[in-house]
PDB file of C-alpha atoms in Angstrom:
ATOM      1  CA  MET A   1       0.146  -0.318   0.086  1.00  0.00           C
ATOM      2  CA  LYS A   2       1.278   3.492  -0.647  1.00  0.00           C
ATOM      3  CA  LEU A   3       0.996   5.696   1.903  1.00  0.00           C
ATOM      4  CA  ASN A   4       1.007   9.651   1.100  1.00  0.00           C
ATOM      5  CA  PHE A   5       2.837  11.523   3.715  1.00  0.00           C
ATOM      6  CA  ALA A   6       1.184  14.814   2.862  1.00  0.00           C
ATOM      7  CA  VAL A   7      -2.173  13.379   4.337  1.00  0.00           C
ATOM      8  CA  ILE A   8      -0.437  11.363   7.470  1.00  0.00           C
ATOM      9  CA  SER A   9       1.526  15.129   7.808  1.00  0.00           C
ATOM     10  CA  GLY A  10      -2.189  16.919   8.048  1.00  0.00           C
ATOM     11  CA  LEU A  11      -4.350  14.342  10.392  1.00  0.00           C
ATOM     12  CA  LEU A  12      -0.982  14.607  13.014  1.00  0.00           C
ATOM     13  CA  THR A  13      -1.327  17.935  13.070  1.00  0.00           C
ATOM     14  CA  LEU A  14      -4.243  17.763  13.476  1.00  0.00           C
ATOM     15  CA  LEU A  15      -4.087  15.541  16.175  1.00  0.00           C
ATOM     16  CA  ALA A  16      -1.751  17.626  18.016  1.00  0.00           C
ATOM     17  CA  SER A  17      -3.970  20.915  17.946  1.00  0.00           C
ATOM     18  CA  SER A  18      -6.742  19.127  18.866  1.00  0.00           C
ATOM     19  CA  ALA A  19      -4.887  17.827  22.214  1.00  0.00           C
ATOM     20  CA  THR A  20      -3.342  21.441  22.860  1.00  0.00           C
ATOM     21  CA  ALA A  21      -7.253  23.098  22.575  1.00  0.00           C
ATOM     22  CA  SER A  22      -8.401  20.053  24.953  1.00  0.00           C
ATOM     23  CA  GLU A  23      -5.281  21.226  27.310  1.00  0.00           C
ATOM     24  CA  ILE A  24      -6.375  25.019  27.612  1.00  0.00           C
ATOM     25  CA  ARG A  25      -8.011  25.663  31.330  1.00  0.00           C
ATOM     26  CA  LEU A  26      -9.436  29.029  32.704  1.00  0.00           C
ATOM     27  CA  TYR A  27      -9.450  29.853  36.311  1.00  0.00           C
ATOM     28  CA  THR A  28     -11.551  32.351  37.445  1.00  0.00           C
ATOM     29  CA  LEU A  29      -9.684  33.926  40.894  1.00  0.00           C
ATOM     30  CA  ASP A  30     -11.495  36.460  43.455  1.00  0.00           C
ATOM     31  CA  CYS A  31      -9.653  39.298  43.744  1.00  0.00           C
ATOM     32  CA  GLY A  32     -11.774  41.904  45.347  1.00  0.00           C
ATOM     33  CA  THR A  33     -15.694  43.278  45.817  1.00  0.00           C
ATOM     34  CA  ILE A  34     -16.893  46.743  45.578  1.00  0.00           C
ATOM     35  CA  ASP A  35     -19.762  48.022  47.070  1.00  0.00           C
ATOM     36  CA  VAL A  36     -21.180  51.057  45.397  1.00  0.00           C
ATOM     37  CA  SER A  37     -23.339  52.971  47.385  1.00  0.00           C
ATOM     38  CA  ASP A  38     -24.360  55.378  44.006  1.00  0.00           C
ATOM     39  CA  MET A  39     -23.935  54.480  40.629  1.00  0.00           C
ATOM     40  CA  ALA A  40     -24.536  57.920  38.925  1.00  0.00           C
ATOM     41  CA  SER A  41     -20.961  57.797  37.347  1.00  0.00           C
ATOM     42  CA  PHE A  42     -22.102  54.550  35.869  1.00  0.00           C
ATOM     43  CA  ASP A  43     -23.994  56.750  33.181  1.00  0.00           C
ATOM     44  CA  ARG A  44     -23.540  59.897  31.670  1.00  0.00           C
ATOM     45  CA  GLU A  45     -27.287  60.729  31.572  1.00  0.00           C
ATOM     46  CA  GLY A  46     -27.268  59.904  35.459  1.00  0.00           C
ATOM     47  CA  ARG A  47     -30.293  56.667  34.926  1.00  0.00           C
ATOM     48  CA  PHE A  48     -28.346  55.121  37.576  1.00  0.00           C
ATOM     49  CA  ALA A  49     -28.087  57.987  39.942  1.00  0.00           C
ATOM     50  CA  GLY A  50     -28.367  57.008  43.848  1.00  0.00           C
ATOM     51  CA  GLN A  51     -28.712  53.241  42.984  1.00  0.00           C
ATOM     52  CA  SER A  52     -26.141  51.087  44.802  1.00  0.00           C
ATOM     53  CA  ILE A  53     -24.818  47.544  43.200  1.00  0.00           C
ATOM     54  CA  THR A  54     -22.195  44.361  44.415  1.00  0.00           C
ATOM     55  CA  LEU A  55     -19.840  44.483  42.109  1.00  0.00           C
ATOM     56  CA  LYS A  56     -16.676  41.377  42.146  1.00  0.00           C
ATOM     57  CA  VAL A  57     -13.124  42.051  41.274  1.00  0.00           C
ATOM     58  CA  PRO A  58     -11.975  38.886  38.977  1.00  0.00           C
ATOM     59  CA  CYS A  59      -8.612  38.115  37.969  1.00  0.00           C
ATOM     60  CA  TYR A  60      -8.565  35.091  35.105  1.00  0.00           C
ATOM     61  CA  LEU A  61      -5.947  32.366  34.879  1.00  0.00           C
ATOM     62  CA  ILE A  62      -5.547  30.857  31.258  1.00  0.00           C
ATOM     63  CA  ARG A  63      -3.434  27.553  32.011  1.00  0.00           C
ATOM     64  CA  HIS A  64      -2.188  26.933  28.009  1.00  0.00           C
ATOM     65  CA  PRO A  65       0.546  24.744  26.630  1.00  0.00           C
ATOM     66  CA  LYS A  66       2.184  27.279  25.509  1.00  0.00           C
ATOM     67  CA  GLY A  67       2.552  29.472  29.123  1.00  0.00           C
ATOM     68  CA  ASP A  68       0.190  30.644  31.869  1.00  0.00           C
ATOM     69  CA  LEU A  69      -1.225  34.061  31.249  1.00  0.00           C
ATOM     70  CA  ILE A  70      -3.214  36.499  33.603  1.00  0.00           C
ATOM     71  CA  TRP A  71      -5.582  38.717  32.365  1.00  0.00           C
ATOM     72  CA  ASP A  72      -5.896  41.334  35.017  1.00  0.00           C
ATOM     73  CA  THR A  73      -4.851  41.381  37.959  1.00  0.00           C
ATOM     74  CA  GLY A  74      -7.567  43.272  40.380  1.00  0.00           C
ATOM     75  CA  TYR A  75      -6.327  45.325  43.256  1.00  0.00           C
ATOM     76  CA  ASP A  76      -3.396  45.089  45.295  1.00  0.00           C
ATOM     77  CA  ASP A  77      -3.344  42.262  47.137  1.00  0.00           C
ATOM     78  CA  ALA A  78      -2.530  44.470  50.390  1.00  0.00           C
ATOM     79  CA  LEU A  79      -5.747  44.894  50.377  1.00  0.00           C
ATOM     80  CA  ALA A  80      -6.750  41.863  52.106  1.00  0.00           C
ATOM     81  CA  SER A  81      -4.843  42.518  55.092  1.00  0.00           C
ATOM     82  CA  LYS A  82      -7.579  45.822  55.802  1.00  0.00           C
ATOM     83  CA  PRO A  83     -10.738  43.905  56.817  1.00  0.00           C
ATOM     84  CA  GLU A  84     -12.258  47.412  57.115  1.00  0.00           C
ATOM     85  CA  GLY A  85     -11.683  47.713  53.368  1.00  0.00           C
ATOM     86  CA  GLN A  86     -11.063  51.257  51.971  1.00  0.00           C
ATOM     87  CA  GLY A  87     -12.912  53.782  49.972  1.00  0.00           C
ATOM     88  CA  THR A  88     -16.692  55.178  50.162  1.00  0.00           C
ATOM     89  CA  THR A  89     -18.682  55.373  47.466  1.00  0.00           C
ATOM     90  CA  PHE A  90     -16.726  52.590  46.063  1.00  0.00           C
ATOM     91  CA  HIS A  91     -15.914  50.234  48.861  1.00  0.00           C
ATOM     92  CA  ALA A  92     -13.242  47.570  48.468  1.00  0.00           C
ATOM     93  CA  THR A  93     -13.050  44.967  50.093  1.00  0.00           C
ATOM     94  CA  MET A  94     -10.490  41.575  49.197  1.00  0.00           C
ATOM     95  CA  ASP A  95     -11.038  37.940  51.677  1.00  0.00           C
ATOM     96  CA  ARG A  96      -8.110  36.454  49.609  1.00  0.00           C
ATOM     97  CA  THR A  97      -4.761  37.424  47.658  1.00  0.00           C
ATOM     98  CA  LEU A  98      -3.882  36.596  44.152  1.00  0.00           C
ATOM     99  CA  GLU A  99      -0.495  35.118  45.271  1.00  0.00           C
ATOM    100  CA  SER A 100      -2.130  32.935  47.561  1.00  0.00           C
ATOM    101  CA  GLN A 101      -5.154  31.288  44.921  1.00  0.00           C
ATOM    102  CA  LEU A 102      -2.153  30.552  42.829  1.00  0.00           C
ATOM    103  CA  ALA A 103      -0.105  29.385  45.362  1.00  0.00           C
ATOM    104  CA  ASP A 104      -3.113  26.266  45.257  1.00  0.00           C
ATOM    105  CA  LEU A 105      -1.833  25.423  41.911  1.00  0.00           C
ATOM    106  CA  GLY A 106       1.508  25.220  42.631  1.00  0.00           C
ATOM    107  CA  LEU A 107       2.074  28.392  40.728  1.00  0.00           C
ATOM    108  CA  GLY A 108       4.376  31.264  41.615  1.00  0.00           C
ATOM    109  CA  LEU A 109       4.510  34.577  40.752  1.00  0.00           C
ATOM    110  CA  ALA A 110       7.699  33.998  38.345  1.00  0.00           C
ATOM    111  CA  ASP A 111       6.007  31.070  36.974  1.00  0.00           C
ATOM    112  CA  VAL A 112       2.982  33.058  35.047  1.00  0.00           C
ATOM    113  CA  GLU A 113       4.723  33.371  31.131  1.00  0.00           C
ATOM    114  CA  PHE A 114       2.247  36.031  30.109  1.00  0.00           C
ATOM    115  CA  LEU A 115       0.631  39.286  31.789  1.00  0.00           C
ATOM    116  CA  ALA A 116      -2.743  41.099  29.736  1.00  0.00           C
ATOM    117  CA  LEU A 117      -4.604  44.021  31.640  1.00  0.00           C
ATOM    118  CA  SER A 118      -7.978  44.925  29.947  1.00  0.00           C
ATOM    119  CA  HIS A 119      -7.112  48.957  30.938  1.00  0.00           C
ATOM    120  CA  TRP A 120      -4.841  50.371  33.717  1.00  0.00           C
ATOM    121  CA  HIS A 121      -7.722  50.863  36.060  1.00  0.00           C
ATOM    122  CA  PRO A 122      -6.427  49.849  39.665  1.00  0.00           C
ATOM    123  CA  ASP A 123      -8.906  47.376  40.422  1.00  0.00           C
ATOM    124  CA  HIS A 124      -7.546  45.724  37.494  1.00  0.00           C
ATOM    125  CA  SER A 125      -4.106  46.548  37.272  1.00  0.00           C
ATOM    126  CA  GLY A 126      -3.684  46.171  41.410  1.00  0.00           C
ATOM    127  CA  ASN A 127      -0.884  43.593  41.245  1.00  0.00           C
ATOM    128  CA  ALA A 128       0.617  43.948  37.968  1.00  0.00           C
ATOM    129  CA  ASN A 129       4.265  44.510  39.490  1.00  0.00           C
ATOM    130  CA  LEU A 130       3.733  40.853  40.897  1.00  0.00           C
ATOM    131  CA  PHE A 131       4.274  40.450  37.371  1.00  0.00           C
ATOM    132  CA  GLY A 132       7.503  42.466  36.487  1.00  0.00           C
ATOM    133  CA  ALA A 133       9.201  39.457  35.202  1.00  0.00           C
ATOM    134  CA  SER A 134       6.530  37.657  33.111  1.00  0.00           C
ATOM    135  CA  THR A 135       6.578  38.586  29.072  1.00  0.00           C
ATOM    136  CA  TRP A 136       3.685  42.419  29.641  1.00  0.00           C
ATOM    137  CA  ILE A 137       1.392  42.223  26.207  1.00  0.00           C
ATOM    138  CA  ALA A 138       0.482  45.865  26.101  1.00  0.00           C
ATOM    139  CA  ASN A 139      -1.987  47.736  23.924  1.00  0.00           C
ATOM    140  CA  ARG A 140       0.486  50.485  22.690  1.00  0.00           C
ATOM    141  CA  ALA A 141      -1.666  53.482  22.904  1.00  0.00           C
ATOM    142  CA  GLU A 142      -2.615  52.053  26.930  1.00  0.00           C
ATOM    143  CA  ARG A 143       1.015  51.584  27.477  1.00  0.00           C
ATOM    144  CA  ASP A 144       2.084  55.109  26.275  1.00  0.00           C
ATOM    145  CA  PHE A 145      -0.981  56.981  28.743  1.00  0.00           C
ATOM    146  CA  MET A 146       0.248  54.990  31.673  1.00  0.00           C
ATOM    147  CA  PHE A 147       3.649  56.188  31.578  1.00  0.00           C
ATOM    148  CA  SER A 148       2.693  59.780  30.049  1.00  0.00           C
ATOM    149  CA  ASP A 149       4.123  62.616  32.535  1.00  0.00           C
ATOM    150  CA  VAL A 150       0.487  63.292  34.271  1.00  0.00           C
ATOM    151  CA  MET A 151       0.280  59.144  35.042  1.00  0.00           C
ATOM    152  CA  GLN A 152       3.669  59.327  36.244  1.00  0.00           C
ATOM    153  CA  GLN A 153       3.278  62.138  38.432  1.00  0.00           C
ATOM    154  CA  ALA A 154       0.104  60.222  39.729  1.00  0.00           C
ATOM    155  CA  GLN A 155       2.574  57.451  40.716  1.00  0.00           C
ATOM    156  CA  PRO A 156       0.715  54.617  40.419  1.00  0.00           C
ATOM    157  CA  GLY A 157       1.173  50.725  40.998  1.00  0.00           C
ATOM    158  CA  TYR A 158       2.662  49.042  38.146  1.00  0.00           C
ATOM    159  CA  SER A 159       6.278  51.023  37.606  1.00  0.00           C
ATOM    160  CA  ALA A 160       7.551  47.405  37.212  1.00  0.00           C
ATOM    161  CA  LEU A 161       6.087  46.774  34.009  1.00  0.00           C
ATOM    162  CA  GLN A 162       8.086  50.051  32.880  1.00  0.00           C
ATOM    163  CA  ASP A 163      10.836  48.102  31.932  1.00  0.00           C
ATOM    164  CA  ALA A 164       9.156  44.847  31.779  1.00  0.00           C
ATOM    165  CA  LYS A 165       9.494  42.043  28.467  1.00  0.00           C
ATOM    166  CA  THR A 166       6.603  43.803  26.544  1.00  0.00           C
ATOM    167  CA  ASN A 167       4.865  43.077  23.301  1.00  0.00           C
ATOM    168  CA  LEU A 168       2.897  45.865  22.124  1.00  0.00           C
ATOM    169  CA  PHE A 169      -0.081  45.805  19.921  1.00  0.00           C
ATOM    170  CA  ASP A 170      -2.508  48.221  18.139  1.00  0.00           C
ATOM    171  CA  LYS A 171      -5.606  46.481  16.753  1.00  0.00           C
ATOM    172  CA  THR A 172      -5.367  42.201  18.101  1.00  0.00           C
ATOM    173  CA  TYR A 173      -2.767  39.918  19.469  1.00  0.00           C
ATOM    174  CA  ASP A 174      -2.775  36.192  19.056  1.00  0.00           C
ATOM    175  CA  VAL A 175      -1.505  35.363  22.889  1.00  0.00           C
ATOM    176  CA  PHE A 176      -0.217  32.073  21.727  1.00  0.00           C
ATOM    177  CA  GLY A 177      -0.148  32.334  18.164  1.00  0.00           C
ATOM    178  CA  ASP A 178      -3.189  29.187  17.708  1.00  0.00           C
ATOM    179  CA  GLY A 179      -6.521  32.024  17.990  1.00  0.00           C
ATOM    180  CA  SER A 180      -7.815  30.411  21.728  1.00  0.00           C
ATOM    181  CA  ALA A 181      -6.734  33.653  23.497  1.00  0.00           C
ATOM    182  CA  VAL A 182      -7.205  37.040  21.238  1.00  0.00           C
ATOM    183  CA  ILE A 183      -6.998  40.306  22.492  1.00  0.00           C
ATOM    184  CA  HIS A 184      -8.888  42.740  21.064  1.00  0.00           C
ATOM    185  CA  SER A 185      -8.352  46.728  20.971  1.00  0.00           C
ATOM    186  CA  THR A 186     -11.376  48.560  22.481  1.00  0.00           C
ATOM    187  CA  PRO A 187     -10.818  52.323  23.131  1.00  0.00           C
ATOM    188  CA  GLY A 188     -12.650  54.758  24.868  1.00  0.00           C
ATOM    189  CA  HIS A 189     -12.861  53.697  28.691  1.00  0.00           C
ATOM    190  CA  THR A 190      -9.183  54.171  28.551  1.00  0.00           C
ATOM    191  CA  PRO A 191      -7.258  54.994  25.673  1.00  0.00           C
ATOM    192  CA  GLY A 192      -5.977  51.820  24.707  1.00  0.00           C
ATOM    193  CA  HIS A 193      -8.679  49.454  26.373  1.00  0.00           C
ATOM    194  CA  SER A 194      -8.962  45.562  25.560  1.00  0.00           C
ATOM    195  CA  VAL A 195     -11.202  42.766  25.063  1.00  0.00           C
ATOM    196  CA  LEU A 196     -10.179  39.212  25.353  1.00  0.00           C
ATOM    197  CA  LEU A 197     -12.116  36.980  23.367  1.00  0.00           C
ATOM    198  CA  LEU A 198     -10.356  33.184  24.464  1.00  0.00           C
ATOM    199  CA  THR A 199     -12.133  30.043  22.778  1.00  0.00           C
ATOM    200  CA  LEU A 200     -12.461  26.260  24.880  1.00  0.00           C
ATOM    201  CA  GLU A 201     -13.026  23.315  23.771  1.00  0.00           C
ATOM    202  CA  ASN A 202     -15.424  22.036  25.934  1.00  0.00           C
ATOM    203  CA  ALA A 203     -16.739  25.470  26.782  1.00  0.00           C
ATOM    204  CA  GLY A 204     -16.635  27.520  23.413  1.00  0.00           C
ATOM    205  CA  SER A 205     -15.910  30.967  23.615  1.00  0.00           C
ATOM    206  CA  LEU A 206     -16.115  33.056  26.069  1.00  0.00           C
ATOM    207  CA  LEU A 207     -15.380  37.334  25.251  1.00  0.00           C
ATOM    208  CA  PHE A 208     -14.062  39.134  28.742  1.00  0.00           C
ATOM    209  CA  SER A 209     -15.137  43.155  28.709  1.00  0.00           C
ATOM    210  CA  GLY A 210     -12.988  44.505  30.702  1.00  0.00           C
ATOM    211  CA  ASP A 211     -14.645  47.623  31.198  1.00  0.00           C
ATOM    212  CA  LEU A 212     -16.442  47.999  28.597  1.00  0.00           C
ATOM    213  CA  HIS A 213     -19.192  47.104  30.176  1.00  0.00           C
ATOM    214  CA  ILE A 214     -19.207  47.480  34.051  1.00  0.00           C
ATOM    215  CA  PHE A 215     -23.017  45.707  34.788  1.00  0.00           C
ATOM    216  CA  GLU A 216     -25.488  43.480  32.528  1.00  0.00           C
ATOM    217  CA  GLU A 217     -28.096  46.439  32.718  1.00  0.00           C
ATOM    218  CA  GLY A 218     -25.384  48.935  31.560  1.00  0.00           C
ATOM    219  CA  ARG A 219     -24.784  47.026  28.620  1.00  0.00           C
ATOM    220  CA  ASN A 220     -28.731  46.501  27.965  1.00  0.00           C
ATOM    221  CA  THR A 221     -28.990  49.851  28.135  1.00  0.00           C
ATOM    222  CA  GLY A 222     -25.776  51.062  26.311  1.00  0.00           C
ATOM    223  CA  ALA A 223     -24.782  52.581  29.521  1.00  0.00           C
ATOM    224  CA  ILE A 224     -21.145  55.068  29.001  1.00  0.00           C
ATOM    225  CA  PRO A 225     -19.484  55.868  32.649  1.00  0.00           C
ATOM    226  CA  THR A 226     -18.755  59.460  32.854  1.00  0.00           C
ATOM    227  CA  PHE A 227     -15.353  59.096  33.431  1.00  0.00           C
ATOM    228  CA  ASN A 228     -15.054  56.733  30.133  1.00  0.00           C
ATOM    229  CA  SER A 229     -11.775  58.662  28.443  1.00  0.00           C
ATOM    230  CA  ASP A 230     -13.864  59.474  24.617  1.00  0.00           C
ATOM    231  CA  VAL A 231     -17.017  58.666  24.209  1.00  0.00           C
ATOM    232  CA  GLU A 232     -17.224  58.052  20.593  1.00  0.00           C
ATOM    233  CA  GLN A 233     -14.449  55.707  20.646  1.00  0.00           C
ATOM    234  CA  THR A 234     -16.453  54.094  23.436  1.00  0.00           C
ATOM    235  CA  ILE A 235     -19.813  53.186  21.362  1.00  0.00           C
ATOM    236  CA  GLN A 236     -17.338  52.162  18.493  1.00  0.00           C
ATOM    237  CA  SER A 237     -15.977  49.638  20.630  1.00  0.00           C
ATOM    238  CA  MET A 238     -19.353  48.458  22.394  1.00  0.00           C
ATOM    239  CA  GLN A 239     -20.177  48.002  18.412  1.00  0.00           C
ATOM    240  CA  LEU A 240     -17.039  45.620  17.962  1.00  0.00           C
ATOM    241  CA  PHE A 241     -17.830  43.999  20.948  1.00  0.00           C
ATOM    242  CA  GLU A 242     -21.177  42.869  19.802  1.00  0.00           C
ATOM    243  CA  LYS A 243     -20.098  41.796  16.337  1.00  0.00           C
ATOM    244  CA  LEU A 244     -17.330  39.676  18.367  1.00  0.00           C
ATOM    245  CA  ALA A 245     -20.117  38.421  20.507  1.00  0.00           C
ATOM    246  CA  ALA A 246     -21.688  37.465  17.686  1.00  0.00           C
ATOM    247  CA  ASP A 247     -19.088  36.212  15.299  1.00  0.00           C
ATOM    248  CA  HIS A 248     -18.316  33.793  17.196  1.00  0.00           C
ATOM    249  CA  SER A 249     -21.378  32.601  19.212  1.00  0.00           C
ATOM    250  CA  ALA A 250     -19.449  33.488  22.351  1.00  0.00           C
ATOM    251  CA  ARG A 251     -20.571  33.767  26.041  1.00  0.00           C
ATOM    252  CA  ILE A 252     -20.224  36.841  27.565  1.00  0.00           C
ATOM    253  CA  VAL A 253     -18.857  37.548  30.492  1.00  0.00           C
ATOM    254  CA  ILE A 254     -19.140  41.162  32.311  1.00  0.00           C
ATOM    255  CA  GLU A 255     -15.646  40.687  34.581  1.00  0.00           C
ATOM    256  CA  HIS A 256     -17.652  43.688  37.297  1.00  0.00           C
ATOM    257  CA  ASP A 257     -21.183  41.962  37.216  1.00  0.00           C
ATOM    258  CA  LYS A 258     -21.455  39.627  40.398  1.00  0.00           C
ATOM    259  CA  ASP A 259     -23.925  36.782  38.432  1.00  0.00           C
ATOM    260  CA  HIS A 260     -21.521  36.947  35.566  1.00  0.00           C
ATOM    261  CA  PHE A 261     -18.979  36.179  38.721  1.00  0.00           C
ATOM    262  CA  GLU A 262     -20.698  33.488  40.629  1.00  0.00           C
ATOM    263  CA  ALA A 263     -21.744  31.679  37.105  1.00  0.00           C
ATOM    264  CA  MET A 264     -18.711  30.747  36.121  1.00  0.00           C
ATOM    265  CA  PRO A 265     -16.414  27.621  38.067  1.00  0.00           C
ATOM    266  CA  ARG A 266     -15.641  28.236  41.351  1.00  0.00           C
ATOM    267  CA  PHE A 267     -11.864  28.389  42.229  1.00  0.00           C
ATOM    268  CA  PRO A 268     -10.502  26.045  42.238  1.00  0.00           C
ATOM    269  CA  ASN A 269     -12.604  24.012  39.523  1.00  0.00           C
ATOM    270  CA  TYR A 270     -12.278  25.676  35.661  1.00  0.00           C
ATOM    271  CA  LEU A 271     -13.729  25.599  32.421  1.00  0.00           C
ATOM    272  CA  ASP A 272     -11.862  24.047  29.512  1.00  0.00           C
TER     273      ASP A 272
END
């Protein structure tokens, strides 16, 4: 029998890629809680003024055969040592540190190969300095803003990233080169805000919102926070977000939404 080596090679490649896909795992880590007493700033039209809400602050660990990726780092772990929390209108608390949750999986901080932030706000970048040894995948516009003169005067908590190994992107970035984790630029909340499209073998595609949407009703009403950097960019990014969700039949994960958080497997369980 004559063997067709091209066909055999193709089948082996397909089998290898399938095995890789089945090995990707998503862990949802609890990196804080925010009790908001007045949601007035969550909509420039004032539709939520005077209302209150409890938001979650997640961190996500994607375990891939080519390395581990942290998407958003939550509040600074130091918050866990303050039982009374911090803040007034936005009152933040933390039960466990990100570092201790990684340790539950046998991971040290230096074991995490890749870091990506949806944006610079401290409830998303609070632990960024823990990952100065990781490769930072950064939206160019966001990085430029993060290390601008005005931001340096504000002394943000991500100084270790300035000299970190950094892979910059403008529109999209395929983290592992296989389409399983693709970051898309969605500016407007901040100058270089981004969202993450993750595709798992069993769970399918998930689209993580960063702060493009902060809570479910905000998405449903098209609410734009008063503190967004650019309204028109936000509108365009929201349209792109919906197109990505539709094109990939993706499950939308609004990161701060408490119901969305609680619908994810409780750590250390995972999606694959």
